[in-house]
Coordinates of C-alpha atoms in Angstrom, one line a residue:
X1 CA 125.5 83.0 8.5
X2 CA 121.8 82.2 8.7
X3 CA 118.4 83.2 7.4
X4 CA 116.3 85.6 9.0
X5 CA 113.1 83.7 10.8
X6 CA 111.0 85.1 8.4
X7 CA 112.9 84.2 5.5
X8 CA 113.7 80.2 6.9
X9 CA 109.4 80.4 7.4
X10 CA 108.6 81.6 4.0
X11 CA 111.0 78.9 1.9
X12 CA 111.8 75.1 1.6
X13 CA 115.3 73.3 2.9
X14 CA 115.9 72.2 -0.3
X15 CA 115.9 76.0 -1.9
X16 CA 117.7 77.3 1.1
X17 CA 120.7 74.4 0.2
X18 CA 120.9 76.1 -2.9
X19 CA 121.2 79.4 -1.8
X20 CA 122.3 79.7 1.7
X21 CA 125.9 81.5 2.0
X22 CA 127.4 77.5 1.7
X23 CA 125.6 77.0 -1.3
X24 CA 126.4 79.8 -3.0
X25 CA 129.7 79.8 -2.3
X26 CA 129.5 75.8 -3.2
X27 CA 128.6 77.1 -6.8
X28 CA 131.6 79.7 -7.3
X29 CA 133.2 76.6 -6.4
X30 CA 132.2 74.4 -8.9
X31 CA 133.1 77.2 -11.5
X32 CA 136.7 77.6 -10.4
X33 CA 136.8 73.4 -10.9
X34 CA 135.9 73.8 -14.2
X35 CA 137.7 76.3 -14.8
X36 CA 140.8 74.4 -13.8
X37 CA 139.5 72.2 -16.4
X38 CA 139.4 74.3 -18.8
X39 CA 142.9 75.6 -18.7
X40 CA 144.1 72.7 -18.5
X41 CA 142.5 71.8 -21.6
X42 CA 144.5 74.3 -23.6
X43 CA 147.6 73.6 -21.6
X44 CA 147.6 76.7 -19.6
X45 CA 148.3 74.8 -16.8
X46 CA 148.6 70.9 -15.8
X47 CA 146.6 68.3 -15.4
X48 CA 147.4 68.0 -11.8
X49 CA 147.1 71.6 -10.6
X50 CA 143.6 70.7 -12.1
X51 CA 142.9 67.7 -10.5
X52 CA 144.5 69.3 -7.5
X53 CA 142.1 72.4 -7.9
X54 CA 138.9 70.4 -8.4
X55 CA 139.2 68.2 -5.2
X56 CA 139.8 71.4 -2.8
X57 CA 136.5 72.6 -4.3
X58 CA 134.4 71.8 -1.4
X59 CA 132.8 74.7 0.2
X60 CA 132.4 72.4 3.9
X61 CA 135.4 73.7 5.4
X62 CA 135.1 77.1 4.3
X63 CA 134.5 80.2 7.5
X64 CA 131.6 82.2 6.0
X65 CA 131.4 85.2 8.3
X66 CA 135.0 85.4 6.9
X67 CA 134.4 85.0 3.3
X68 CA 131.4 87.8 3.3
X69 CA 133.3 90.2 5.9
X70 CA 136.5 90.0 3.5
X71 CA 133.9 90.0 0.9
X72 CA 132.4 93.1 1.9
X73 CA 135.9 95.3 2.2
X74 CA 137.2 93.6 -1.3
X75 CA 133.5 94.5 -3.0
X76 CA 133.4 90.9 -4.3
X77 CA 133.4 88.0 -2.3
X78 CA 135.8 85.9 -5.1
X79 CA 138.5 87.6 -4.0
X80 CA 138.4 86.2 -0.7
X81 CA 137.5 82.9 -2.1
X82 CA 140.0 82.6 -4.5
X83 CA 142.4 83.4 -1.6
X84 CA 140.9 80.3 0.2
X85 CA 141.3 78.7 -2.5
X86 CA 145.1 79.1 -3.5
X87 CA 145.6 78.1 0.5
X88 CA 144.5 74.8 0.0
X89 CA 146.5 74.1 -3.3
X90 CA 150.0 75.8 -2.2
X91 CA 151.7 73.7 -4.7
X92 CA 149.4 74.8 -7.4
X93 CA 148.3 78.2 -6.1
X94 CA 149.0 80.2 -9.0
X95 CA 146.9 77.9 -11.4
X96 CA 144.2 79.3 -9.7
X97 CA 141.4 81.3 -11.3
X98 CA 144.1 81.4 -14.2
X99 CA 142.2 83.9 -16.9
X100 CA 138.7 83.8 -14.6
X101 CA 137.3 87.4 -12.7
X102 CA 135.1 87.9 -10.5
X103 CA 132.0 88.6 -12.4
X104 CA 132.0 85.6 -14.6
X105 CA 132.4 83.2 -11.4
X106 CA 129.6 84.9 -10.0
X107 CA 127.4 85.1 -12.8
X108 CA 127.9 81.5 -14.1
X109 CA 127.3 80.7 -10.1
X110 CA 124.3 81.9 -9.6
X111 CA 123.2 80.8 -13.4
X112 CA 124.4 77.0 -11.6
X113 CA 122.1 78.2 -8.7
X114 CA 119.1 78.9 -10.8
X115 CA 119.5 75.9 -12.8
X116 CA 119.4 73.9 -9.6
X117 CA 116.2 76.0 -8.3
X118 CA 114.1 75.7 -11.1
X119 CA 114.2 72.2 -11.6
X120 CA 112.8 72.2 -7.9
X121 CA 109.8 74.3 -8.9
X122 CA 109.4 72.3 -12.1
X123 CA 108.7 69.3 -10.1
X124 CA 106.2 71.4 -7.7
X125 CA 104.4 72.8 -10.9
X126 CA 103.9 69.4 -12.5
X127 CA 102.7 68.0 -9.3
X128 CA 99.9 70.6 -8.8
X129 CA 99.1 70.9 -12.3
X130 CA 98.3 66.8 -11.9
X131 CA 95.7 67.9 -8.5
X132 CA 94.3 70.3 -10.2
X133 CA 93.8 68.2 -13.3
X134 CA 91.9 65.5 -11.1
X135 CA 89.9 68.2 -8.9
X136 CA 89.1 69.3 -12.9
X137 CA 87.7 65.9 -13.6
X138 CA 86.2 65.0 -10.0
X139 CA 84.2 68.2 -10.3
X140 CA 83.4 68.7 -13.2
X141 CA 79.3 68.6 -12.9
X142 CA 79.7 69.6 -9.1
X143 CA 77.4 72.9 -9.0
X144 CA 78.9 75.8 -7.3
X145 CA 77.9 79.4 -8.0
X146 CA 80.0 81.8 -10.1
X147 CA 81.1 84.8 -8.1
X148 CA 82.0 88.0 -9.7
X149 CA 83.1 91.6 -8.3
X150 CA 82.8 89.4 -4.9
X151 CA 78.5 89.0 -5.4
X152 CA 76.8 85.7 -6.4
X153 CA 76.8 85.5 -10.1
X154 CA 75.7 82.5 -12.4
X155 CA 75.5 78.9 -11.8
X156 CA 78.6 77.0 -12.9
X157 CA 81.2 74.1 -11.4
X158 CA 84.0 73.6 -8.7
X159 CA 85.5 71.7 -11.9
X160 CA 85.3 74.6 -14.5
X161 CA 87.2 76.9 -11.5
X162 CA 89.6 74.1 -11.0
X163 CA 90.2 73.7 -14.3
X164 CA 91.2 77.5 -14.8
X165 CA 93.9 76.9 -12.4
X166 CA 95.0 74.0 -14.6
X167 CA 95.5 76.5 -17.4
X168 CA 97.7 78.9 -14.8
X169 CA 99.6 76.3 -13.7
X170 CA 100.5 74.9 -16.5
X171 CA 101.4 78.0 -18.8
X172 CA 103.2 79.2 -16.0
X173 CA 105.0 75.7 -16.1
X174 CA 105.8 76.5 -20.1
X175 CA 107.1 80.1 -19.5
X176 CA 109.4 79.2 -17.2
X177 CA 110.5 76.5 -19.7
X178 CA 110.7 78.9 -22.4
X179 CA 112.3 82.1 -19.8
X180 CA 115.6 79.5 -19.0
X181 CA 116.8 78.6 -22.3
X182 CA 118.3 82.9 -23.2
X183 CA 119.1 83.2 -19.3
X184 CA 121.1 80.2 -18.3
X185 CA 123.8 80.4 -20.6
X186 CA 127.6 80.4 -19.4
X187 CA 128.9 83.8 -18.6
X188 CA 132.6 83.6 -19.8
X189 CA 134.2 86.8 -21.1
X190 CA 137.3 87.6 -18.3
X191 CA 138.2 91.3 -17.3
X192 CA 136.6 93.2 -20.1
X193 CA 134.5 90.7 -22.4
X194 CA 137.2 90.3 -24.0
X195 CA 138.9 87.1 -23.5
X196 CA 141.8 88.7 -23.3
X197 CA 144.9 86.2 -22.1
X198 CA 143.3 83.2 -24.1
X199 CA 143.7 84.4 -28.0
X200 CA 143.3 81.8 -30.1
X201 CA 142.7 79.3 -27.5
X202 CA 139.7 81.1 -26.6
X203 CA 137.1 79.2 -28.1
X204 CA 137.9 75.9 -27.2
X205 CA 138.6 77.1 -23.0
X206 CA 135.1 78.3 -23.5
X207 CA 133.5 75.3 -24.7
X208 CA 135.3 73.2 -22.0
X209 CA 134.5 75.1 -19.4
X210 CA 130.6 75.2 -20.9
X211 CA 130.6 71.3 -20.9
X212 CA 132.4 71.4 -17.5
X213 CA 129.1 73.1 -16.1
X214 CA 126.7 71.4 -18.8
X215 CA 126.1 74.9 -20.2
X216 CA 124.9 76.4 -22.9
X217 CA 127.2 78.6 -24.7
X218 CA 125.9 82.4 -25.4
X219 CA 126.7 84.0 -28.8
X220 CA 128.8 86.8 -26.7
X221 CA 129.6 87.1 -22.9
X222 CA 127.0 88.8 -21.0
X223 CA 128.4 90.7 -18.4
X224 CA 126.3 94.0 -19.2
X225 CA 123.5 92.2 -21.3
X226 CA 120.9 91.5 -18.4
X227 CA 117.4 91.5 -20.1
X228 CA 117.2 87.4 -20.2
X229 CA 118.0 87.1 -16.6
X230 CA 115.4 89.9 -16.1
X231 CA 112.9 88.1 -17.8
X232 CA 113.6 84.9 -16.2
X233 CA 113.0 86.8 -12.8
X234 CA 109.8 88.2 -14.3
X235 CA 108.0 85.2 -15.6
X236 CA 109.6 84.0 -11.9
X237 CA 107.3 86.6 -10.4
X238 CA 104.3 86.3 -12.4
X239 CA 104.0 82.6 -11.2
X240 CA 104.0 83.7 -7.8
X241 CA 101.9 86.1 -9.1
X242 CA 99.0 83.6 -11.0
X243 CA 99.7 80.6 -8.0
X244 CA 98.5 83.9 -5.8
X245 CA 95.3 84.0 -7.3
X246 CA 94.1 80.2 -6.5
X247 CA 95.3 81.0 -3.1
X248 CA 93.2 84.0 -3.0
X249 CA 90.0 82.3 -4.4
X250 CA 90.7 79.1 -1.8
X251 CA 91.2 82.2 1.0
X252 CA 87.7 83.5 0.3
X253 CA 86.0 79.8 0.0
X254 CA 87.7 79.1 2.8
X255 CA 86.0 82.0 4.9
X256 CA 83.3 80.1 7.9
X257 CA 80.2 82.1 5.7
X258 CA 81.1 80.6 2.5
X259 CA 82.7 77.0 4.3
X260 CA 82.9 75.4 0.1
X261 CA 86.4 74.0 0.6
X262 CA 88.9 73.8 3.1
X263 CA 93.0 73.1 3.5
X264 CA 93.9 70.2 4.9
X265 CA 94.3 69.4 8.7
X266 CA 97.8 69.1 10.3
X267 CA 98.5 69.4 14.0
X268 CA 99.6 72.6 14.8
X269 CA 98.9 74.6 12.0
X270 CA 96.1 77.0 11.4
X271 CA 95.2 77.8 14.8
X272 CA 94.7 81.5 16.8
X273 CA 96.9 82.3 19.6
X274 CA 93.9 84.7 20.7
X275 CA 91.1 82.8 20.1
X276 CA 91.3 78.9 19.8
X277 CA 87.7 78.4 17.9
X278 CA 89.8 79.9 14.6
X279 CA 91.0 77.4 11.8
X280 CA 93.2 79.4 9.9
X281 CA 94.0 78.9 6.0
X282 CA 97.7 79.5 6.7
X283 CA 98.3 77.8 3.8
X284 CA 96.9 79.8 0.9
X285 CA 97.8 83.1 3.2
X286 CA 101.4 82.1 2.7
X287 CA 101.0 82.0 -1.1
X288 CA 99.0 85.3 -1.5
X289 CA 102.0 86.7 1.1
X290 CA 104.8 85.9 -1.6
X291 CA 102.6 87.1 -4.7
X292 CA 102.7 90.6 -2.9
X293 CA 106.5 90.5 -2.3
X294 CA 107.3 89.5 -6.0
X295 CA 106.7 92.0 -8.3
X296 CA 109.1 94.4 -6.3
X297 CA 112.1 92.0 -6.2
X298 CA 111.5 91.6 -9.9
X299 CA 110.9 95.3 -10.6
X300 CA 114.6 95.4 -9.0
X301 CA 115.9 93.2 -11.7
X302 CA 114.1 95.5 -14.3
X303 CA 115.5 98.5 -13.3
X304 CA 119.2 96.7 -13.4
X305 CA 119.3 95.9 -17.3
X306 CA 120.8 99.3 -18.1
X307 CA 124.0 99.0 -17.1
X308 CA 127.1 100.7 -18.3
X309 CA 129.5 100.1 -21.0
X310 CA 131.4 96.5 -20.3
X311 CA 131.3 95.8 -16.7
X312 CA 128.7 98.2 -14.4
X313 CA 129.0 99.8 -11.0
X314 CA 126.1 99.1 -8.8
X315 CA 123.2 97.8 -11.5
X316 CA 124.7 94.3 -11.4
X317 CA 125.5 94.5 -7.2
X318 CA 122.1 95.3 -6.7
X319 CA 120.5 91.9 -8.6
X320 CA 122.8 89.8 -6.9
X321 CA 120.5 89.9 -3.0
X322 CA 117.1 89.6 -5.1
X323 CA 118.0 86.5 -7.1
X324 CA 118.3 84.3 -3.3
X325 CA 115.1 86.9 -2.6
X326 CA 113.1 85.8 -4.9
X327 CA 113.7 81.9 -5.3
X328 CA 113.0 80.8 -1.3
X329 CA 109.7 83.3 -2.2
X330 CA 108.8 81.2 -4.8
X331 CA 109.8 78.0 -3.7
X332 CA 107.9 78.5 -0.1
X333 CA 104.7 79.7 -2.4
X334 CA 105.3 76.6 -4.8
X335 CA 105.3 73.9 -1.9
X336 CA 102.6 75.8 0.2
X337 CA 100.2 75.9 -3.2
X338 CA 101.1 72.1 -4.1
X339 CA 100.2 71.2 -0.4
X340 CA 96.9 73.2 0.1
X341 CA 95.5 71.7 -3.1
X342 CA 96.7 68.4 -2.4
X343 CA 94.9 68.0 0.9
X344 CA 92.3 70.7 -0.5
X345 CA 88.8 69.4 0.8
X346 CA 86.0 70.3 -1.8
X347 CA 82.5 70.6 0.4
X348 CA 79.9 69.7 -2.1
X349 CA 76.6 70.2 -0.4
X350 CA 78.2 74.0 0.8
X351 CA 78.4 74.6 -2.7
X352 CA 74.9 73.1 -3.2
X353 CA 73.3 75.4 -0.6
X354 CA 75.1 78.4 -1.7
X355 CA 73.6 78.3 -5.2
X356 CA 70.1 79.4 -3.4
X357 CA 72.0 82.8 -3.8
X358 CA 72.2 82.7 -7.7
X359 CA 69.3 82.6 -10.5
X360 CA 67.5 79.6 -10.2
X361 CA 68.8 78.1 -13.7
X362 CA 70.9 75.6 -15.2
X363 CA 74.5 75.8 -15.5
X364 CA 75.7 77.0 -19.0
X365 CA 76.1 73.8 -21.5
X366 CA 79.3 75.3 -22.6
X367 CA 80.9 74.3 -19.8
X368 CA 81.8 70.7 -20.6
X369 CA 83.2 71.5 -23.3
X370 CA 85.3 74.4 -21.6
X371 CA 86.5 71.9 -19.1
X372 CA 87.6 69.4 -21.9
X373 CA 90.3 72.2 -23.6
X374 CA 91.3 72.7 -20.2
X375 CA 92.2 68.8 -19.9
X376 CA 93.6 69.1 -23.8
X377 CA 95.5 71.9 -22.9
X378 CA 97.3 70.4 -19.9
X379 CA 97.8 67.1 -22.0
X380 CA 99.8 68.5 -24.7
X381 CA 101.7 70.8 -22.3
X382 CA 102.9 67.6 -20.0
X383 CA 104.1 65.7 -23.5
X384 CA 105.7 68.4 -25.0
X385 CA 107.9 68.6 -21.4
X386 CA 108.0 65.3 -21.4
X387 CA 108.4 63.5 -24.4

């Protein structure tokens, strides 16, 4: 099972390890281990169908056209899996997924999986947030002119733009912060969100199994509760979204008229197969691409939070292709942004020349100091994640 060529274009290995079919099925792995843990915690089974459990948890060896062709008839692919499973522990097979369905493997999986993810697009954020701090400082008194409804405006600075990319970048670096904390939470709650089979061992198989996964435990499983993950996949989306922007202002800099910065040059990219004079700001195209597809993969996850009753038919199924969906979007948009402004070329006396098309008068006084919260803002943000 492989990505589409569009798909393997628009996203970075690393994200694609996280969410491929082997990955995926990797992290419903890891759950069962822990789960094995768990129960074994509160004696429901032995130490050694644990230990035995835990070490056939390797996804390697697993035939995944199988697992999502048996998937597909069961309607969930931990059927299948926990069938694999119990094959490779015959001595211990009916330890397996002892009190565990299919929901909560899946959930807690794909809360693994996003945990995973979003560290990888934290590290992106920071870095560009860093760029743009430095184009913010490099540029700060470089004159430019101030465009509005796409006409020459008022006279301001490459470093008062850059620095309002700063501000994106980092408060969408916060949000996601602050959108992970209700949404990654351990999803343990067996058939009915009940917990039915563990009575008053209950509450310690849950906390062993959180610490197992290094999880957060919710106040109540959250099979039918969806709104944090929603809002996760939102504030997800609206970073595409805002990183779409500073590709769309580099896209129209970029055009040959305008010529007042430029991505950097690597061999092969960027050119025209029609017309070989053409350097192409693949770069910053790539970003604005994924900002269009976002919203709708998060409107999905929207329209999923009504779901019925204890367990839903259909609402939950249909999140479950957008959450892969959406992170390889974002992470090819995150590593596409962070390279275009890395290598971004800022063409000074372009800028310069260009001003002839705004009032001949100096550039507002404010602007220093605008540039300065900017700086002030990203300062605090960068302690407070890293105290």
């Amino acid at each position: 099972m492989s990505l589409s060529l569009p798909e393997t274009m628009a996203s970075t290995p690393a994200m694609r390890a996280i969410f491929d079919a082997r990955g995926a099925a990797q992290a419903m792995l890891d759950v069962e281990a822990a789960l094995a843990r768990a129960n074994a915690a509160i004696g429901a089974i032995s130490t050694a169908a644990a230990a035995a459990i835990a070490k056939a948890c390797d996804a390697t060896t697993i035939d995944l056209d199988a697992l999502a062709r048996d998937g597909a008839s069961a309607g969930t692919v931990v059927i299948p899996l926990v069938a694999w499973l119990r094959a490779q522990v015959p001595d211990h097979a009916d330890a397996v997924h002892r009190g565990g369905t299919s929901q909560d493997v899946v959930d807690t999986a794909l809360v693994l999986q996003l945990r995973r993810g979003l560290e990888l697009l934290d590290a992106d954020i920071a870095a560009m947030a860093d760029t743009a701090a430095r184009l913010t400082r490099d540029h700060a008194a470089t004159p430019m002119i101030a465009r509005t409804l796409l006409q020459p405006a008022l006279p301001t600075t490459f470093g008062l733009k850059a620095a309002n990319w700063l501000v994106a970048l980092d408060d969408a670096r916060l949000a996601l912060r602050d959108a992970q904390h209700p949404a990654l939470t351990l999803q343990f709650g067996t058939a009915a969100g009940t917990l039915d089979g563990f009575g008053t061992n209950a509450q310690h198989a849950t906390e062993t199994l959180a610490a197992a996964l290094d999880l957060p435990v919710p106040p109540l499983p959250w099979h039918t509760r969806r709104a944090p993950l929603a809002r996760l996949g939102c504030t997800i989306a609206a970073a595409i979204g805002g990183f779409g922007k500073i590709a769309t202002d580099s896209l129209l800099l970029m055009q040959a008229e305008i010529a007042e910065v430029h991505e950097p040059v690597t061999p092969g990219r960027g050119g025209s197969s029609a017309m070989a004079h053409k350097r192409n700001p693949t770069l910053s195209i790539a970003v604005r691409a994924a900002s269009l597809r976002a919203p709708h993969l998060a409107a999905t996850l929207l329209a999923a939070i009504p779901q019925e009753h204890e367990r839903a038919a259909g609402a939950w199924q249909a999140e479950q292709s957008v959450w892969p969906d959406l992170m390889l979007t974002a992470s090819g948009a995150f590593a596409a942004l962070r390279e275009a402004l890395d290598g971004l070329t800022v063409d000074a006396d372009a800028m310069a020349r260009n001003l002839r098309h705004a009032p001949a008068i100096p550039a507002s006084a404010a602007i220093p100091a605008l540039i300065a919260q900017a700086l002030d803002h990203h300062d605090t943000i960068t302690k407070a994640l890293h105290p």
